[in-house]
PDB file of C-alpha atoms in Angstrom:
ATOM      1  CA  MET A   1     187.948 159.616 107.166  1.00 41.00           C
ATOM      2  CA  THR A   2     185.495 157.597 107.033  1.00 52.00           C
ATOM      3  CA  THR A   3     186.255 153.883 105.558  1.00 57.00           C
ATOM      4  CA  SER A   4     185.028 152.211 102.497  1.00 63.00           C
ATOM      5  CA  PHE A   5     184.736 149.003 101.688  1.00 65.00           C
ATOM      6  CA  TYR A   6     186.770 149.312  98.726  1.00 65.00           C
ATOM      7  CA  GLU A   7     189.934 150.227 101.200  1.00 78.00           C
ATOM      8  CA  LEU A   8     189.716 146.538 102.731  1.00 89.00           C
ATOM      9  CA  ILE A   9     192.743 145.399 102.882  1.00 93.00           C
ATOM     10  CA  GLY A  10     194.953 143.690 106.310  1.00 96.00           C
ATOM     11  CA  LEU A  11     194.352 141.082 108.944  1.00 98.00           C
ATOM     12  CA  ALA A  12     190.769 140.800 109.779  1.00 98.00           C
ATOM     13  CA  VAL A  13     189.522 138.403 112.783  1.00 98.00           C
ATOM     14  CA  LEU A  14     185.775 137.370 113.355  1.00 98.00           C
ATOM     15  CA  TYR A  15     183.659 137.636 116.397  1.00 97.00           C
ATOM     16  CA  ALA A  16     180.461 135.418 117.142  1.00 96.00           C
ATOM     17  CA  ARG A  17     178.122 135.152 120.210  1.00 94.00           C
ATOM     18  CA  VAL A  18     175.400 134.095 121.878  1.00 91.00           C
ATOM     19  CA  SER A  19     173.463 134.294 124.836  1.00 85.00           C
ATOM     20  CA  THR A  20     171.905 131.081 125.260  1.00 76.00           C
ATOM     21  CA  THR A  21     173.007 127.742 124.803  1.00 70.00           C
ATOM     22  CA  THR A  22     169.290 127.098 123.888  1.00 69.00           C
ATOM     23  CA  GLU A  23     167.855 124.617 120.941  1.00 65.00           C
ATOM     24  CA  GLY A  24     166.983 127.339 119.146  1.00 60.00           C
ATOM     25  CA  GLN A  25     170.542 129.026 119.300  1.00 70.00           C
ATOM     26  CA  LYS A  26     172.167 125.786 118.702  1.00 69.00           C
ATOM     27  CA  ASP A  27     173.379 127.423 114.893  1.00 80.00           C
ATOM     28  CA  SER A  28     173.399 131.027 115.866  1.00 89.00           C
ATOM     29  CA  CYS A  29     177.417 131.161 116.414  1.00 92.00           C
ATOM     30  CA  LYS A  30     178.528 128.867 113.252  1.00 93.00           C
ATOM     31  CA  ASN A  31     175.764 130.983 111.564  1.00 94.00           C
ATOM     32  CA  GLN A  32     177.512 134.350 112.488  1.00 95.00           C
ATOM     33  CA  LEU A  33     181.145 132.516 111.191  1.00 96.00           C
ATOM     34  CA  SER A  34     179.761 131.599 107.998  1.00 96.00           C
ATOM     35  CA  LEU A  35     178.571 135.339 107.473  1.00 96.00           C
ATOM     36  CA  GLY A  36     181.491 136.435 108.302  1.00 97.00           C
ATOM     37  CA  VAL A  37     183.771 134.081 106.258  1.00 97.00           C
ATOM     38  CA  ASP A  38     181.381 134.675 102.946  1.00 97.00           C
ATOM     39  CA  PHE A  39     182.269 138.740 103.273  1.00 96.00           C
ATOM     40  CA  LEU A  40     185.955 137.579 103.195  1.00 96.00           C
ATOM     41  CA  LYS A  41     185.489 135.749  99.723  1.00 95.00           C
ATOM     42  CA  LYS A  42     184.051 139.075  98.634  1.00 94.00           C
ATOM     43  CA  HIS A  43     186.701 141.632  99.826  1.00 95.00           C
ATOM     44  CA  LEU A  44     190.170 139.720  98.757  1.00 93.00           C
ATOM     45  CA  GLY A  45     192.705 142.558 100.781  1.00 95.00           C
ATOM     46  CA  LEU A  46     190.939 141.070 103.612  1.00 97.00           C
ATOM     47  CA  ILE A  47     193.479 137.744 105.660  1.00 97.00           C
ATOM     48  CA  CYS A  48     191.292 136.424 108.161  1.00 97.00           C
ATOM     49  CA  ALA A  49     193.838 135.952 111.312  1.00 97.00           C
ATOM     50  CA  GLY A  50     191.697 134.099 113.583  1.00 97.00           C
ATOM     51  CA  GLU A  51     188.199 132.810 114.175  1.00 98.00           C
ATOM     52  CA  TYR A  52     186.870 134.053 118.175  1.00 98.00           C
ATOM     53  CA  VAL A  53     183.302 132.621 120.142  1.00 96.00           C
ATOM     54  CA  ASP A  54     181.318 133.363 123.287  1.00 95.00           C
ATOM     55  CA  ASP A  55     178.372 130.491 122.894  1.00 91.00           C
ATOM     56  CA  GLY A  56     176.415 130.950 125.892  1.00 88.00           C
ATOM     57  CA  ILE A  57     176.943 134.016 127.110  1.00 89.00           C
ATOM     58  CA  THR A  58     176.159 137.647 127.710  1.00 84.00           C
ATOM     59  CA  GLY A  59     177.331 140.415 125.983  1.00 82.00           C
ATOM     60  CA  ALA A  60     176.560 143.147 129.002  1.00 78.00           C
ATOM     61  CA  THR A  61     180.304 141.502 130.490  1.00 83.00           C
ATOM     62  CA  ASN A  62     183.804 141.757 128.977  1.00 80.00           C
ATOM     63  CA  TYR A  63     184.640 138.195 130.935  1.00 90.00           C
ATOM     64  CA  ARG A  64     184.329 136.312 127.755  1.00 94.00           C
ATOM     65  CA  PRO A  65     186.935 134.266 126.955  1.00 97.00           C
ATOM     66  CA  ALA A  66     186.668 134.346 123.670  1.00 97.00           C
ATOM     67  CA  PHE A  67     186.363 138.027 123.783  1.00 96.00           C
ATOM     68  CA  ASN A  68     189.281 138.613 125.875  1.00 96.00           C
ATOM     69  CA  ASP A  69     191.574 136.384 123.545  1.00 97.00           C
ATOM     70  CA  MET A  70     190.778 138.406 120.455  1.00 97.00           C
ATOM     71  CA  ILE A  71     191.185 141.694 122.101  1.00 97.00           C
ATOM     72  CA  GLU A  72     194.710 139.851 123.454  1.00 97.00           C
ATOM     73  CA  ARG A  73     195.835 138.717 120.146  1.00 98.00           C
ATOM     74  CA  ILE A  74     194.498 142.527 118.829  1.00 98.00           C
ATOM     75  CA  LYS A  75     197.108 143.738 121.027  1.00 97.00           C
ATOM     76  CA  CYS A  76     199.873 141.998 119.096  1.00 97.00           C
ATOM     77  CA  GLY A  77     199.273 145.576 116.552  1.00 97.00           C
ATOM     78  CA  ASP A  78     198.598 143.441 113.350  1.00 97.00           C
ATOM     79  CA  ILE A  79     195.100 143.114 113.193  1.00 98.00           C
ATOM     80  CA  ARG A  80     192.922 145.967 111.417  1.00 97.00           C
ATOM     81  CA  TYR A  81     189.771 144.916 111.373  1.00 97.00           C
ATOM     82  CA  ILE A  82     187.070 142.818 113.780  1.00 97.00           C
ATOM     83  CA  ILE A  83     184.033 141.379 111.838  1.00 98.00           C
ATOM     84  CA  THR A  84     180.776 140.751 113.758  1.00 96.00           C
ATOM     85  CA  LYS A  85     176.977 140.369 112.772  1.00 95.00           C
ATOM     86  CA  ASN A  86     175.891 143.073 113.934  1.00 90.00           C
ATOM     87  CA  GLU A  87     176.213 145.621 117.611  1.00 87.00           C
ATOM     88  CA  GLU A  88     174.728 143.331 120.032  1.00 86.00           C
ATOM     89  CA  ARG A  89     176.469 140.192 119.145  1.00 90.00           C
ATOM     90  CA  LEU A  90     180.305 142.514 120.085  1.00 89.00           C
ATOM     91  CA  CYS A  91     179.221 143.941 123.010  1.00 85.00           C
ATOM     92  CA  ARG A  92     176.002 144.973 124.986  1.00 79.00           C
ATOM     93  CA  SER A  93     176.593 147.277 127.153  1.00 79.00           C
ATOM     94  CA  THR A  94     177.926 151.282 127.228  1.00 80.00           C
ATOM     95  CA  GLU A  95     180.613 149.823 129.575  1.00 83.00           C
ATOM     96  CA  ILE A  96     182.047 147.073 127.095  1.00 85.00           C
ATOM     97  CA  ASP A  97     181.416 150.060 124.404  1.00 84.00           C
ATOM     98  CA  GLY A  98     183.589 152.526 125.762  1.00 84.00           C
ATOM     99  CA  TYR A  99     186.140 149.606 126.276  1.00 89.00           C
ATOM    100  CA  LEU A 100     186.237 148.234 122.723  1.00 90.00           C
ATOM    101  CA  GLN A 101     186.532 151.875 121.525  1.00 88.00           C
ATOM    102  CA  SER A 102     189.455 152.704 123.685  1.00 91.00           C
ATOM    103  CA  ILE A 103     191.509 149.491 122.258  1.00 94.00           C
ATOM    104  CA  CYS A 104     190.112 150.205 118.522  1.00 93.00           C
ATOM    105  CA  ARG A 105     191.914 153.943 118.948  1.00 92.00           C
ATOM    106  CA  GLU A 106     194.781 152.870 120.751  1.00 95.00           C
ATOM    107  CA  TYR A 107     195.311 149.861 118.429  1.00 97.00           C
ATOM    108  CA  ASP A 108     194.266 151.371 114.855  1.00 95.00           C
ATOM    109  CA  VAL A 109     191.294 148.710 114.491  1.00 96.00           C
ATOM    110  CA  CYS A 110     187.903 149.046 112.550  1.00 94.00           C
ATOM    111  CA  ILE A 111     184.796 147.129 113.588  1.00 94.00           C
ATOM    112  CA  ILE A 112     182.383 146.123 110.177  1.00 95.00           C
ATOM    113  CA  PHE A 113     178.868 145.439 110.896  1.00 93.00           C
ATOM    114  CA  LEU A 114     177.657 142.842 108.298  1.00 95.00           C
ATOM    115  CA  GLU A 115     174.018 143.164 109.201  1.00 93.00           C
ATOM    116  CA  SER A 116     173.487 146.617 109.028  1.00 89.00           C
ATOM    117  CA  ASP A 117     176.767 146.931 105.862  1.00 90.00           C
ATOM    118  CA  THR A 118     178.710 149.481 108.038  1.00 88.00           C
ATOM    119  CA  ILE A 119     182.608 149.932 109.578  1.00 90.00           C
ATOM    120  CA  PHE A 120     182.978 151.470 112.870  1.00 87.00           C
ATOM    121  CA  ASN A 121     186.053 153.701 111.872  1.00 87.00           C
ATOM    122  CA  PRO A 122     187.038 155.432 115.680  1.00 83.00           C
ATOM    123  CA  PHE A 123     188.808 157.881 113.998  1.00 81.00           C
ATOM    124  CA  ASP A 124     186.325 159.357 112.607  1.00 78.00           C
ATOM    125  CA  ASN A 125     184.697 162.537 114.092  1.00 67.00           C
ATOM    126  CA  GLU A 126     181.194 161.433 113.183  1.00 66.00           C
ATOM    127  CA  GLN A 127     181.054 158.353 114.694  1.00 58.00           C
ATOM    128  CA  VAL A 128     181.328 159.576 118.774  1.00 52.00           C
ATOM    129  CA  THR A 129     180.153 155.681 119.743  1.00 53.00           C
ATOM    130  CA  MET A 130     179.643 152.385 117.691  1.00 53.00           C
ATOM    131  CA  HIS A 131     175.545 152.157 118.837  1.00 53.00           C
ATOM    132  CA  GLY A 132     174.921 155.665 120.455  1.00 53.00           C
ATOM    133  CA  PHE A 133     171.469 155.397 121.863  1.00 53.00           C
ATOM    134  CA  LYS A 134     171.173 152.078 121.100  1.00 58.00           C
ATOM    135  CA  ALA A 135     174.011 150.556 123.070  1.00 54.00           C
ATOM    136  CA  VAL A 136     171.769 152.545 125.909  1.00 55.00           C
ATOM    137  CA  MET A 137     168.316 150.237 125.497  1.00 61.00           C
ATOM    138  CA  ASN A 138     170.241 147.302 124.765  1.00 59.00           C
ATOM    139  CA  GLN A 139     172.518 147.447 128.393  1.00 56.00           C
ATOM    140  CA  GLN A 140     169.320 147.833 130.090  1.00 59.00           C
ATOM    141  CA  TYR A 141     167.276 145.334 127.697  1.00 64.00           C
ATOM    142  CA  VAL A 142     169.551 142.481 128.635  1.00 58.00           C
ATOM    143  CA  PHE A 143     170.372 143.475 132.609  1.00 55.00           C
ATOM    144  CA  HIS A 144     166.121 143.623 132.937  1.00 58.00           C
ATOM    145  CA  GLN A 145     166.289 140.273 131.849  1.00 59.00           C
ATOM    146  CA  SER A 146     168.571 138.868 133.770  1.00 57.00           C
ATOM    147  CA  LYS A 147     166.789 140.460 136.647  1.00 56.00           C
ATOM    148  CA  VAL A 148     163.160 138.924 135.888  1.00 56.00           C
ATOM    149  CA  GLY A 149     164.671 135.917 134.245  1.00 52.00           C
ATOM    150  CA  THR A 150     164.788 134.246 130.855  1.00 58.00           C
ATOM    151  CA  LEU A 151     161.285 133.051 130.095  1.00 64.00           C
ATOM    152  CA  ALA A 152     160.592 135.304 127.222  1.00 68.00           C
ATOM    153  CA  HIS A 153     164.363 134.584 125.671  1.00 62.00           C
ATOM    154  CA  GLN A 154     163.669 130.517 125.794  1.00 70.00           C
ATOM    155  CA  GLN A 155     159.743 131.414 124.628  1.00 72.00           C
ATOM    156  CA  LYS A 156     161.594 133.390 121.502  1.00 71.00           C
ATOM    157  CA  CYS A 157     163.958 130.258 121.184  1.00 73.00           C
ATOM    158  CA  LYS A 158     161.313 128.062 121.034  1.00 76.00           C
ATOM    159  CA  ASP A 159     159.339 129.659 118.576  1.00 77.00           C
ATOM    160  CA  LYS A 160     162.677 130.532 116.887  1.00 72.00           C
ATOM    161  CA  ARG A 161     162.027 134.162 116.549  1.00 66.00           C
ATOM    162  CA  LEU A 162     165.481 134.926 116.944  1.00 56.00           C
TER     163      LEU A 162
END
């Protein structure tokens, strides 16, 4: 039941997100979308039905305007794929992971992760979650960052290590 990149046909949406609006990440969302557009150019069976960008909002919450707009668009029933750079751009909590998986199952949507060159198919029994243990670690990381502040994150942005 694994989806192949050769079988990609249908409407897709692009999603980009970055958690801060610092100088070091000012082009991050634009670059993420550019990766998606490049992918679409290589897979002519895909048609872009929209671009959704949450700039400066954590992936640990579903209180993201563009994310919610994307979910509403998916509920129209004709979207087959979400294209995003990686799992962390789409969600950084097990709660959002589970919510997104239920939406994908209900509306028959697969997620294309560009960085890992993988497709999450919610009907593939071997893919229990999008990113399993990694999601739990990311969630703990995000919550820890929120608790102690953003000093380390700001330094990474300043040094352009993100």
